[in-house]
XYZ file of C-alpha atoms in Angstrom:
786
model
C 7.836 -21.054 -40.056
C 6.028 -17.784 -39.460
C 7.055 -14.991 -41.852
C 10.043 -13.057 -40.573
C 10.740 -9.354 -41.022
C 13.869 -7.365 -41.300
C 14.651 -5.646 -38.019
C 13.909 -2.008 -38.841
C 10.601 -2.269 -40.740
C 8.971 -3.936 -37.734
C 10.101 -1.154 -35.468
C 9.105 1.578 -37.864
C 5.554 0.411 -37.149
C 6.148 0.776 -33.436
C 5.777 4.325 -32.201
C 6.673 3.709 -28.614
C 8.566 0.919 -26.958
C 9.004 0.549 -23.227
C 11.384 -2.208 -22.308
C 11.495 -3.009 -18.663
C 14.379 -5.231 -17.734
C 13.682 -7.583 -14.867
C 16.851 -7.605 -12.837
C 17.001 -10.006 -9.972
C 19.664 -11.477 -7.784
C 17.873 -14.830 -7.950
C 19.260 -17.491 -10.217
C 17.500 -17.326 -13.544
C 16.825 -20.473 -15.615
C 18.902 -18.866 -18.375
C 21.404 -16.348 -16.997
C 21.750 -14.813 -20.471
C 18.140 -13.624 -20.668
C 16.033 -11.336 -18.532
C 12.368 -10.372 -18.635
C 11.286 -7.180 -20.404
C 7.964 -5.436 -20.752
C 7.515 -4.104 -24.286
C 5.027 -1.370 -25.105
C 3.865 -1.139 -28.716
C 1.504 1.086 -30.635
C -1.591 -1.118 -30.665
C -3.099 0.043 -33.932
C 0.160 -0.518 -35.853
C -0.439 -4.289 -36.155
C -0.130 -5.358 -39.824
C -3.380 -6.948 -41.067
C -1.657 -10.235 -42.031
C -1.543 -11.172 -38.328
C -4.815 -12.505 -36.891
C -3.935 -11.377 -33.350
C -1.479 -9.069 -31.615
C 0.172 -12.097 -30.025
C 0.996 -13.557 -33.483
C 2.501 -10.207 -34.403
C 4.594 -10.105 -31.218
C 5.836 -13.686 -31.744
C 6.811 -13.047 -35.347
C 8.537 -9.826 -34.370
C 10.462 -11.532 -31.597
C 11.669 -14.207 -34.013
C 12.787 -11.517 -36.445
C 15.011 -9.612 -34.001
C 16.974 -12.695 -32.981
C 19.069 -14.668 -35.402
C 18.625 -17.890 -33.446
C 14.981 -17.769 -32.412
C 12.371 -19.763 -34.293
C 8.742 -18.712 -34.046
C 8.041 -21.651 -31.695
C 10.836 -20.474 -29.374
C 9.495 -16.929 -29.617
C 6.116 -18.261 -28.446
C 7.672 -19.715 -25.289
C 9.609 -16.493 -24.568
C 6.476 -14.346 -24.463
C 5.219 -14.367 -20.881
C 2.146 -12.114 -20.962
C 0.376 -10.009 -23.560
C -1.396 -6.829 -22.435
C -4.534 -5.436 -24.070
C -6.394 -3.195 -21.605
C -4.355 -0.922 -19.306
C -1.215 -1.325 -21.438
C -0.505 -2.409 -24.994
C 2.290 -4.878 -25.584
C 3.884 -7.942 -24.091
C 6.554 -9.183 -21.713
C 9.299 -11.492 -22.938
C 12.766 -12.791 -22.206
C 15.561 -11.078 -24.117
C 19.326 -11.427 -24.180
C 21.782 -8.558 -23.519
C 22.600 -8.462 -27.241
C 18.931 -8.036 -28.125
C 18.663 -5.315 -25.500
C 21.661 -3.561 -27.029
C 20.098 -3.682 -30.479
C 16.887 -2.291 -29.108
C 18.651 0.484 -27.202
C 20.244 1.733 -30.400
C 16.857 2.278 -32.043
C 15.243 5.701 -32.020
C 11.840 4.115 -31.344
C 12.968 2.659 -28.016
C 11.905 4.851 -25.103
C 13.947 3.247 -22.347
C 15.513 0.056 -21.064
C 15.244 -0.140 -17.284
C 15.481 -2.753 -14.512
C 12.132 -4.214 -13.501
C 11.253 -3.916 -9.847
C 10.552 -6.939 -7.726
C 7.947 -5.765 -5.242
C 7.022 -7.104 -1.834
C 3.841 -7.214 0.234
C 3.613 -4.589 2.954
C 2.785 -6.500 5.722
C -11.664 -6.487 14.478
C -12.812 -3.725 15.928
C -11.942 -1.561 12.986
C -15.452 -1.387 11.384
C -16.844 -0.281 14.761
C -13.909 2.081 15.373
C -14.521 3.642 11.933
C -18.189 4.244 12.743
C -19.548 1.551 10.379
C -22.442 -0.101 12.165
C -23.501 -3.739 12.483
C -25.713 -5.298 9.784
C -29.097 -4.351 11.236
C -28.398 -0.678 11.954
C -28.520 2.475 9.883
C -25.420 4.101 8.446
C -23.100 3.502 5.541
C -23.543 -0.291 5.436
C -27.343 -0.213 5.251
C -27.580 2.679 2.831
C -25.586 0.836 0.162
C -26.661 -2.726 0.966
C -22.959 -2.995 1.784
C -21.971 -2.534 -1.859
C -23.380 -5.841 -3.133
C -23.102 -4.932 -6.830
C -19.514 -3.743 -6.505
C -16.431 -5.856 -7.212
C -13.150 -5.362 -5.349
C -10.085 -6.811 -7.096
C -7.344 -7.760 -4.628
C -3.865 -8.034 -6.195
C -1.897 -10.026 -3.624
C -0.825 -13.568 -2.542
C -4.135 -15.312 -3.320
C -6.953 -16.487 -1.049
C -8.084 -19.362 1.217
C -11.625 -19.629 -0.212
C -13.114 -21.913 2.473
C -12.925 -19.271 5.198
C -16.295 -18.138 6.594
C -15.340 -14.546 5.737
C -15.895 -15.503 2.075
C -19.257 -17.313 2.359
C -22.016 -16.237 -0.056
C -25.017 -16.630 2.261
C -27.847 -14.204 1.325
C -25.951 -12.759 -1.648
C -27.800 -12.265 -4.929
C -26.535 -13.505 -8.302
C -23.155 -12.420 -9.650
C -23.467 -8.883 -11.134
C -24.312 -9.209 -14.859
C -21.448 -6.883 -15.876
C -18.865 -9.386 -14.535
C -16.641 -10.917 -17.240
C -14.033 -12.599 -15.012
C -13.168 -16.238 -14.449
C -12.417 -18.654 -11.657
C -9.178 -20.198 -12.926
C -8.664 -23.677 -11.510
C -5.251 -24.858 -10.353
C -3.522 -26.868 -7.645
C -5.966 -27.502 -4.737
C -8.254 -24.874 -6.241
C -11.102 -26.319 -8.351
C -13.280 -23.846 -10.264
C -15.987 -24.612 -7.667
C -13.840 -22.708 -5.091
C -15.578 -19.546 -6.296
C -19.112 -18.640 -5.255
C -21.395 -15.594 -5.278
C -18.974 -13.825 -2.885
C -15.635 -14.840 -4.420
C -16.660 -14.356 -8.048
C -13.261 -14.467 -9.736
C -9.760 -15.809 -9.100
C -6.673 -15.814 -11.314
C -2.947 -16.316 -10.788
C 0.067 -14.889 -12.641
C 3.442 -16.584 -12.163
C 5.230 -16.403 -15.526
C 7.258 -13.316 -14.600
C 8.215 -14.839 -11.240
C 9.261 -18.152 -12.816
C 11.097 -16.480 -15.702
C 13.541 -15.087 -13.138
C 13.482 -17.733 -10.390
C 12.925 -20.941 -12.314
C 10.020 -23.326 -11.783
C 8.216 -22.762 -8.495
C 8.523 -25.325 -5.696
C 5.033 -26.805 -5.752
C 5.543 -28.551 -2.420
C 5.536 -25.142 -0.694
C 3.537 -22.971 -3.150
C 0.247 -23.521 -4.949
C 0.196 -23.110 -8.710
C -3.285 -21.664 -8.346
C -5.068 -18.735 -6.676
C -4.804 -20.544 -3.303
C -2.861 -18.588 -0.670
C 0.216 -20.265 0.887
C 1.310 -17.052 2.659
C -1.741 -15.590 4.420
C -1.280 -11.958 3.409
C -3.817 -12.039 0.538
C -6.488 -13.851 2.577
C -6.042 -11.266 5.343
C -6.264 -8.197 3.055
C -9.245 -9.601 1.093
C -11.245 -10.145 4.272
C -10.400 -6.626 5.565
C -11.829 -5.153 2.349
C -14.933 -7.297 2.034
C -15.093 -10.097 4.643
C -18.571 -11.217 5.738
C -19.772 -10.906 9.342
C -18.277 -13.810 11.334
C -19.035 -14.435 15.020
C -17.271 -15.469 17.163
C -13.871 -14.410 15.851
C -10.524 -14.182 17.669
C -6.846 -15.079 17.404
C -5.563 -17.441 20.119
C -8.212 -16.008 22.444
C -7.319 -12.352 21.774
C -9.607 -9.705 20.202
C -12.787 -11.720 20.689
C -15.875 -10.432 18.906
C -17.440 -10.013 15.488
C -15.133 -9.927 12.464
C -16.273 -8.032 9.375
C -14.709 -6.339 6.386
C -15.467 -2.796 5.289
C -17.936 -3.835 2.550
C -19.276 -7.213 3.728
C -21.532 -7.723 0.713
C -19.170 -6.507 -2.000
C -17.902 -9.217 -4.354
C -14.252 -10.257 -4.398
C -11.991 -11.042 -7.351
C -8.524 -12.342 -6.508
C -5.408 -11.772 -8.638
C -2.459 -13.693 -7.214
C 0.845 -12.085 -8.235
C 3.004 -12.497 -5.119
C 5.068 -15.625 -4.555
C 7.859 -16.722 -2.229
C 10.396 -14.671 -4.192
C 8.274 -11.503 -4.388
C 5.821 -9.878 -6.802
C 7.169 -9.309 -10.330
C 6.209 -6.311 -12.453
C 5.269 -8.328 -15.548
C 2.796 -10.358 -13.438
C 1.428 -7.258 -11.644
C 0.755 -5.566 -14.995
C -1.001 -8.727 -16.235
C -3.194 -8.636 -13.098
C -4.149 -4.976 -13.664
C -4.899 -5.795 -17.307
C -7.142 -8.728 -16.379
C -8.858 -6.946 -13.464
C -9.968 -3.991 -15.588
C -11.105 -6.235 -18.451
C -12.992 -8.447 -15.956
C -14.933 -5.471 -14.623
C -13.657 -4.713 -11.113
C -14.757 -1.398 -9.566
C -11.885 -1.126 -7.080
C -8.316 -2.460 -7.263
C -6.563 -3.000 -3.933
C -2.789 -3.352 -3.948
C -0.892 -3.898 -0.689
C 2.416 -4.187 -2.534
C 5.270 -1.730 -2.972
C 8.822 -1.133 -4.131
C 11.240 1.705 -4.734
C 9.937 5.042 -6.036
C 10.941 5.705 -9.661
C 9.564 8.136 -12.283
C 6.018 7.153 -13.252
C 6.967 6.099 -16.795
C 9.293 3.463 -15.304
C 6.835 2.375 -12.606
C 4.624 -0.516 -13.690
C 2.212 -0.039 -10.762
C 1.778 3.638 -11.737
C 1.292 2.681 -15.415
C -1.207 -0.104 -14.634
C -3.037 2.108 -12.149
C -3.334 4.937 -14.698
C -4.990 2.573 -17.172
C -7.308 1.324 -14.425
C -8.184 4.829 -13.222
C -8.885 5.954 -16.817
C -11.378 3.068 -17.029
C -13.138 4.320 -13.883
C -11.508 1.877 -11.447
C -10.533 3.247 -8.019
C -6.972 2.145 -7.135
C -5.808 2.118 -3.519
C -2.253 1.160 -2.573
C -0.288 0.863 0.633
C 2.075 3.734 1.459
C 4.811 1.327 2.626
C 6.274 0.318 5.973
C 9.490 2.381 5.781
C 8.490 4.813 8.569
C 9.059 6.688 10.756
C 11.726 8.371 8.568
C 10.782 11.031 6.014
C 10.646 10.542 2.210
C 9.757 6.859 2.710
C 6.286 6.882 1.114
C 5.790 4.665 -1.986
C 3.008 4.258 -4.594
C 2.900 8.054 -4.910
C 1.254 8.602 -8.331
C -1.552 11.174 -8.019
C -4.076 8.815 -9.678
C -3.479 6.252 -6.884
C -4.949 6.689 -3.380
C -1.978 6.165 -1.066
C -2.848 4.825 2.378
C -0.781 5.049 5.555
C -1.515 3.226 8.826
C -2.991 4.298 12.138
C -3.765 2.473 15.373
C -7.233 1.490 16.613
C -8.608 1.721 20.142
C -7.578 -1.809 21.089
C -4.306 -3.124 22.462
C -2.748 -6.356 23.756
C -0.622 -5.392 26.775
C 2.073 -7.803 27.956
C 4.361 -6.063 30.439
C 7.878 -6.964 31.546
C 8.387 -6.998 35.320
C 12.080 -6.702 36.244
C 13.745 -8.069 39.383
C 14.259 -4.487 40.618
C 10.472 -3.990 40.634
C 10.276 -1.811 37.513
C 7.449 -2.451 35.003
C 8.250 -1.969 31.279
C 5.134 -1.774 29.035
C 4.979 -4.177 26.084
C 2.510 -5.873 23.702
C 1.949 -9.483 22.599
C -0.642 -11.922 21.299
C 1.079 -15.049 22.622
C -1.665 -17.618 23.240
C 0.095 -20.705 24.595
C 0.981 -21.794 28.131
C 2.299 -18.725 29.947
C 5.124 -18.298 32.430
C 4.402 -19.447 36.003
C 2.556 -16.583 37.750
C 4.621 -14.925 40.482
C 7.854 -16.638 39.430
C 10.859 -14.594 38.285
C 13.156 -16.055 35.570
C 16.812 -15.333 34.809
C 17.104 -12.829 31.933
C 19.990 -12.548 29.461
C 21.016 -10.217 26.615
C 23.193 -12.467 24.459
C 24.683 -9.481 22.632
C 26.688 -8.482 25.706
C 27.744 -11.935 26.903
C 31.380 -13.029 26.699
C 31.932 -15.770 24.140
C 28.946 -14.789 22.008
C 29.042 -13.279 18.519
C 27.766 -9.927 19.823
C 26.017 -8.596 16.716
C 24.294 -11.803 15.518
C 23.267 -12.913 18.992
C 21.968 -9.462 19.930
C 19.553 -9.855 16.974
C 18.876 -13.560 17.754
C 19.773 -14.598 14.197
C 19.600 -18.277 13.217
C 22.291 -20.306 15.013
C 23.666 -17.323 16.954
C 22.535 -18.281 20.483
C 24.585 -20.555 22.746
C 22.157 -23.008 24.435
C 24.406 -23.079 27.546
C 23.903 -19.332 27.844
C 20.147 -19.079 27.259
C 18.643 -22.372 28.524
C 15.579 -21.739 30.760
C 16.122 -17.969 30.577
C 14.185 -15.047 29.103
C 16.280 -13.721 26.195
C 16.377 -10.075 25.083
C 16.536 -9.772 21.260
C 17.008 -6.548 19.273
C 14.685 -5.869 16.322
C 16.119 -6.043 12.798
C 17.377 -8.324 9.979
C 15.205 -11.443 10.570
C 11.461 -11.401 11.246
C 10.083 -10.836 14.727
C 8.495 -14.310 14.728
C 11.724 -15.960 13.570
C 13.625 -14.505 16.555
C 11.235 -16.296 18.906
C 11.837 -19.559 17.078
C 15.632 -19.110 17.411
C 15.271 -18.510 21.171
C 12.944 -21.500 21.570
C 15.316 -23.819 19.623
C 18.226 -22.754 21.853
C 16.225 -23.655 24.975
C 15.136 -20.157 26.047
C 11.893 -19.977 28.039
C 10.740 -16.540 26.838
C 11.745 -13.531 24.738
C 11.681 -9.751 25.028
C 11.831 -8.073 21.615
C 13.419 -4.612 21.987
C 13.055 -1.757 19.500
C 16.137 0.018 18.204
C 16.489 3.804 18.176
C 15.046 4.039 14.663
C 11.938 2.000 15.616
C 11.265 4.433 18.464
C 8.320 3.531 20.677
C 6.167 1.910 17.968
C 5.050 -1.579 19.039
C 3.583 -4.443 16.986
C 1.859 -7.397 18.664
C 2.766 -10.836 17.249
C 1.558 -14.433 17.682
C 4.897 -15.627 19.087
C 5.855 -19.315 19.311
C 6.938 -18.916 22.966
C 6.026 -16.494 25.787
C 7.266 -13.174 24.364
C 6.533 -9.463 24.289
C 7.709 -6.382 22.360
C 8.987 -3.239 24.131
C 9.929 0.234 22.862
C 13.437 1.665 22.471
C 13.527 3.333 25.905
C 12.160 0.190 27.583
C 14.778 -1.926 25.808
C 17.531 0.413 27.001
C 16.251 0.167 30.560
C 16.160 -3.646 30.465
C 19.694 -3.900 29.035
C 20.916 -1.378 31.638
C 19.375 -3.474 34.438
C 21.088 -6.645 33.119
C 24.440 -4.848 32.860
C 24.216 -3.333 36.367
C 23.193 -6.688 37.886
C 26.196 -8.469 36.357
C 28.515 -5.740 37.678
C 27.150 -6.261 41.192
C 27.368 -10.091 40.709
C 23.616 -10.575 41.211
C 21.439 -12.573 38.798
C 19.108 -10.345 36.738
C 15.524 -11.677 36.664
C 12.243 -10.831 34.955
C 8.854 -12.180 33.964
C 6.234 -11.316 31.323
C 2.675 -10.550 32.465
C 0.105 -11.135 29.683
C -2.978 -8.971 30.166
C -5.200 -10.041 27.227
C -7.223 -7.552 25.187
C -7.564 -3.920 26.287
C -10.244 -1.700 24.718
C -10.904 2.033 24.677
C -7.288 3.181 24.493
C -6.246 6.500 22.933
C -6.520 6.315 19.133
C -5.902 6.838 16.322
C -2.153 7.352 16.515
C 0.030 7.271 13.376
C 1.746 3.852 13.402
C 5.517 4.070 13.762
C 6.169 1.911 10.674
C 3.784 3.877 8.426
C 5.783 5.466 5.564
C 5.985 9.271 5.576
C 6.178 12.136 3.114
C 7.288 14.293 1.541
C 6.587 12.725 -1.841
C 9.988 11.771 -3.336
C 8.760 11.928 -6.946
C 6.263 14.841 -6.936
C 6.821 17.078 -3.879
C 3.879 19.270 -4.915
C 1.469 16.331 -4.356
C 1.090 15.556 -0.656
C 1.425 11.820 0.094
C 0.263 9.707 1.837
C -3.304 10.811 1.053
C -4.928 9.418 4.188
C -4.387 6.890 6.961
C -6.647 3.995 8.001
C -6.441 1.229 10.630
C -3.227 -0.769 10.120
C -1.910 -1.861 13.536
C -2.921 -5.208 15.092
C -5.816 -5.857 12.683
C -7.840 -9.085 13.003
C -8.758 -10.741 9.685
C -9.081 -14.155 7.996
C -6.107 -16.530 7.801
C -5.347 -19.718 5.815
C -5.547 -23.188 7.317
C -2.021 -24.399 6.598
C -0.031 -21.395 7.823
C 0.813 -20.874 11.512
C -0.179 -17.464 12.914
C 3.478 -16.473 13.504
C 4.330 -17.123 9.840
C 7.243 -19.302 11.004
C 7.494 -22.624 9.125
C 7.714 -24.714 12.328
C 4.545 -23.125 13.785
C 1.911 -25.903 13.691
C -0.836 -23.852 15.377
C -3.952 -23.255 13.291
C -6.334 -20.295 13.530
C -9.210 -19.007 11.383
C -8.199 -15.401 12.040
C -4.859 -13.712 12.597
C -3.751 -10.295 13.834
C -1.321 -8.500 11.504
C 0.068 -4.985 11.152
C 1.226 -2.932 8.177
C 0.092 -0.374 5.635
C -0.921 -3.603 3.831
C -3.785 -3.801 6.329
C -4.684 -0.087 6.027
C -5.006 -0.151 2.218
C -7.895 -2.678 1.999
C -9.860 -0.675 4.608
C -9.892 2.158 2.056
C -10.590 -0.245 -0.851
C -13.720 -1.488 0.947
C -14.813 2.044 1.837
C -14.337 3.119 -1.789
C -16.685 0.309 -2.863
C -19.329 1.535 -0.381
C -18.964 5.116 -1.669
C -19.152 3.960 -5.305
C -22.314 1.987 -4.493
C -23.905 5.082 -2.913
C -22.663 7.418 -5.713
C -22.380 5.348 -8.935
C -21.534 8.448 -11.007
C -18.476 9.399 -8.902
C -15.043 9.066 -10.526
C -12.077 7.506 -8.674
C -10.792 11.067 -8.006
C -14.189 12.099 -6.588
C -14.203 9.120 -4.197
C -10.670 9.940 -3.036
C -11.624 13.617 -2.608
C -14.585 12.644 -0.412
C -12.343 10.455 1.771
C -9.651 13.142 2.042
C -11.727 16.283 2.673
C -13.753 14.607 5.444
C -10.776 12.974 7.212
C -9.953 13.987 10.785
C -6.691 14.770 12.615
C -7.759 14.485 16.267
C -7.939 11.342 18.416
C -10.799 9.913 20.483
C -9.744 12.124 23.401
C -10.227 15.261 21.285
C -6.485 15.984 21.115
C -4.238 16.280 18.063
C -3.287 12.885 16.634
C 0.066 11.627 17.950
C 3.007 9.928 16.223
C 3.597 6.514 17.797
C 7.358 6.581 17.175
C 7.981 9.734 19.247
C 4.845 10.300 21.332
C 4.752 13.849 19.903
C 2.041 15.438 17.753
C 2.042 14.000 14.216
C 2.276 16.076 11.007
C 0.739 16.231 7.524
C 3.679 14.243 6.126
C 2.657 11.431 8.520
C -1.084 11.326 7.807
C -1.761 13.447 4.673
C -5.332 14.716 5.002
C -5.912 12.675 8.155
C -7.701 9.505 9.251
C -10.643 8.279 7.122
C -14.156 9.061 8.386
C -16.501 6.863 6.285
C -19.839 8.290 7.452
C -18.810 11.863 6.601
C -17.269 10.782 3.273
C -20.773 9.701 2.158
C -21.815 13.369 2.114
C -18.715 15.550 1.589
C -20.540 18.624 0.234
C -17.923 19.486 -2.398
C -15.482 17.335 -4.358
C -12.244 18.056 -6.205
C -12.610 15.994 -9.388
C -9.844 15.128 -11.878
C -10.078 13.648 -15.380
C -7.391 12.167 -17.615
C -6.603 15.558 -19.186
C -5.830 16.957 -15.736
C -3.296 14.199 -15.131
C -1.719 14.789 -18.566
C -1.317 18.520 -17.777
C 0.241 17.506 -14.445
C 2.757 15.244 -16.227
C 3.542 17.966 -18.785
C 4.171 20.466 -15.975
C 6.305 17.869 -14.164
C 8.720 18.120 -17.130
C 7.922 14.651 -18.483
C 8.537 14.393 -22.230
C 5.639 13.594 -24.556
C 7.267 10.181 -25.092
C 7.421 9.567 -21.310
C 3.774 10.576 -20.999
C 2.726 8.258 -23.828
C 4.222 5.327 -21.916
C 1.866 6.111 -19.015
C -1.274 7.185 -20.899
C -0.980 5.091 -24.111
C -1.861 8.240 -26.096
C 0.095 11.038 -27.688
C 0.147 13.956 -25.255
C -0.457 17.577 -26.176
C 1.418 19.717 -23.660
C 0.587 23.055 -25.285
C -2.444 23.647 -23.045
C -0.603 22.576 -19.889
C 1.079 25.944 -19.509
C -2.395 27.417 -18.921
C -2.606 25.121 -15.883
C 0.500 26.956 -14.656
C 2.452 24.382 -12.664
C 2.170 20.775 -11.483
C 0.726 21.894 -8.123
C -2.365 23.058 -10.027
C -3.566 19.490 -10.505
C -7.091 19.645 -9.022
C -5.973 17.749 -5.910
C -7.784 17.987 -2.537
C -4.563 18.973 -0.741
C -2.040 21.786 -1.300
C 1.752 21.485 -1.222
C 4.067 24.409 -2.059
C 7.863 24.096 -2.277
C 9.961 27.289 -2.281
C 13.673 27.313 -3.147
C 15.362 30.193 -1.302
C 17.880 31.423 -3.882
C 18.664 34.553 -1.872
C 15.093 35.793 -2.390
C 13.435 37.428 0.621
C 9.837 37.151 -0.615
C 8.301 34.243 -2.488
C 4.769 33.466 -3.611
C 2.807 30.873 -5.549
C -0.843 30.236 -6.318
C -3.093 27.217 -6.711
C -6.146 27.099 -8.973
C -8.861 24.635 -7.949
C -12.328 23.645 -9.155
C -14.905 22.243 -6.738
C -18.094 20.406 -7.701
C -21.234 20.687 -5.583
C -22.486 17.247 -4.457
C -24.220 18.482 -1.274
C -27.332 20.682 -1.311
C -28.476 22.330 -4.548
C -28.678 25.855 -3.103
C -25.678 26.317 -0.865
C -23.154 29.005 0.004
C -19.656 27.968 1.101
C -17.350 30.350 2.948
C -13.579 29.844 3.114
C -11.667 29.755 6.392
C -7.881 29.618 6.230
C -5.421 28.729 8.968
C -2.170 29.834 7.293
C 1.156 28.123 8.019
C 2.976 30.135 10.710
C 4.554 33.342 9.382
C 2.864 33.155 5.960
C 0.055 35.004 4.251
C -2.621 32.904 2.533
C -5.531 34.417 0.599
C -8.491 32.782 -1.170
C -10.349 34.456 -4.045
C -13.284 34.410 -4.103
C -13.731 33.563 -0.423
C -17.421 32.713 -0.941
C -18.796 30.156 -3.416
C -22.549 30.330 -4.143
C -24.012 27.201 -5.755
C -27.438 27.083 -7.392
C -27.588 23.422 -8.427
C -26.071 19.986 -7.860
C -23.139 19.172 -10.115
C -22.281 22.878 -10.555
C -18.543 23.612 -10.687
C -16.916 26.790 -9.344
C -13.261 27.872 -9.328
C -11.136 29.588 -6.715
C -7.529 30.705 -6.405
C -5.438 30.190 -3.266
C -2.283 32.333 -2.991
C 0.588 31.629 -0.588
C 3.143 34.357 0.250
C 6.200 33.480 2.313
C 9.283 35.278 3.602
C 12.709 33.636 3.581
C 13.740 31.874 6.785
C 17.262 31.313 8.077
C 18.378 27.874 6.936
C 21.728 26.153 6.548
C 22.570 24.986 2.981
C 20.746 21.778 2.024
C 18.236 22.025 4.877
C 14.521 22.735 4.809
C 11.721 24.046 7.002
C 8.139 22.708 6.862
C 5.040 24.557 8.067
C 1.440 23.497 7.656
C -2.061 24.949 7.825
C -5.403 24.242 6.206
C -8.277 25.560 4.120
C -11.899 24.788 5.055
C -14.937 25.464 2.866
C -18.095 25.357 4.980
C -21.817 25.882 4.308
C -22.743 25.343 7.958
C -23.500 21.670 7.339
C -20.435 20.377 5.486
C -16.793 21.144 6.247
C -14.567 20.492 3.233
C -11.026 20.474 4.638
C -7.716 20.522 2.747
C -4.251 20.471 4.305
C -1.779 23.117 3.124
C 1.922 22.373 3.565
C 4.729 24.794 2.661
C 8.344 23.659 2.433
C 11.186 26.208 2.366
C 14.430 24.749 0.987
C 17.903 26.264 1.126
C 19.842 24.994 -1.915
C 23.352 23.626 -1.402
């Protein structure tokens, strides 16, 4: 038996304890215990224990009357040494209660289960082919940089991950290729230099994984991780296409960067204790960039394991990019909003896959699809039905084409209209096909607006916008009233290039930032709609279990696809500027981003067709070539983030959970307010408590990374009806690396608002030396309290 301790002495050695309760609706192997993440003061380990793990096991045995040290060993899931100090373990409600009563316990909170946020893009972004000048050549495509992808794993045999012409593994690399089911250690090469998997948190809640459908190894049984990894760093592969669509060269953003894979997402989701273990391993292994296309609900940063892990990574010099989420087009939907994370929304690229609906009345409704099987007979019109309005059908379920909801007598040999929602778009096609339908039209609801996503459907199918869906349903209804048979067909038009882009994707999550309104999120947008990238061998392109088609590449959409574009670009920037911090890299991407499309007009919002706003795109769409030479950068160190947290009214105990260090908030008041974090964008929020005039100021420091002798002049476009001044309005630099400060003041007058409502106006600040334009968005929100 290991020595046991009385309850309180152990905890007197523990200065801070974060206990994160993993709550899940799934059946747990032991319903009486849940998973917790426990933060301890690292240096408090008594010397009698050879390792921290021994200390944790002994401690766990001591707080439970019925736990032997061997049982305590099995209850510890992960130990954390790098971005976090402590362990995750299974604890009973009684143990939780005991812990909650202790003054050393910071908080006991439910753990989040996260979910993934589901090739012309290098060319569209202005990255050239391998033999031309530009960002790729200048950095040798980032061949000494390592991108860690925290996702569903990888299919290592894909050509996108070959190591042809790559030099030896960078000497700094400390990672491993962990073997597992169908994944020998030889699966890694000079391209894929590390692979690990973390499933203990997932299995602690869901029970043992089903190894007939999931790999207990870094191998990808979903497809999402393979896709995101190849977007970030896939090699040049020609020819590439999906079912004949999007033919051409496939390449990631940093084709020579190395990849390290951290599999944390399983059939039941991605569990916080596993995600934290992946961050811990990735930083210890030596990644330069961590890419995370995973998200959950926004909570305060000290309760958010992604924010905590990312802070530790960022402090170690690792750039962390994360997807903004797919909750758009509504406001306040953005996730992964911590200011030390680069939050990426999704835009469209200049390629589309039109598949139009032709109705019996001659009207053409535009749609999109990447269906690649036998099409409908050209020139023939087919009966069309909307099951939701048919007598004898369960209106709601059949309108959505849910499993078992369609009557084969009603839909046989007809094109079926299905509303979006509840089940996946691909699954709806399978339901129609099973019931004997010959084709499907997938119609957006009001909330989806006009945003369209092309899918590899299992039968001839297309997706149409909300207005198109209304028109089709109206045509069906009017035909039945006049006792004529409504008919339609789908005309597949292949791949269309050169369309208007970028446009903010309808699904891309929007600001304002629900946790820190004074930090504008998302930061930037990148290509995320209909993106071609690598795909596993044993997963059909529709993602539907019955889909037996196989393809080396697949076309997917989501902020999940946008995030790895930025991860790859960050690796290229880090290779070109090894001394740049993660904040400097983000600043370069943000201040050089653009907000106009390829027609020279303001970027549109796909969901409405109207002009998009800063809450949709942040600083704008990434412009890699310009980001290489931004002129000035807004840098931030750990102390800046601590001041931000202090001024966000976080307690010193809360801050310690995030930073692993005791925080001194006395100097933070000098920083003024949380909006004075040295961020490359400006967001002011005014509460109109009967005041007629309001003002605030922002203090910023810019570092010269352009030309040694340079003079920058400020140009302001103030938000409508406001006065914005910059002092000084000229910055004269004499050397590279020189830092200069300026103050930006915003003065606003009250506007007429109903209680609880708000008004948003935006403008921008540009610093220019005639060669560089360093642009920052400025957004001002006026709120009328209830």
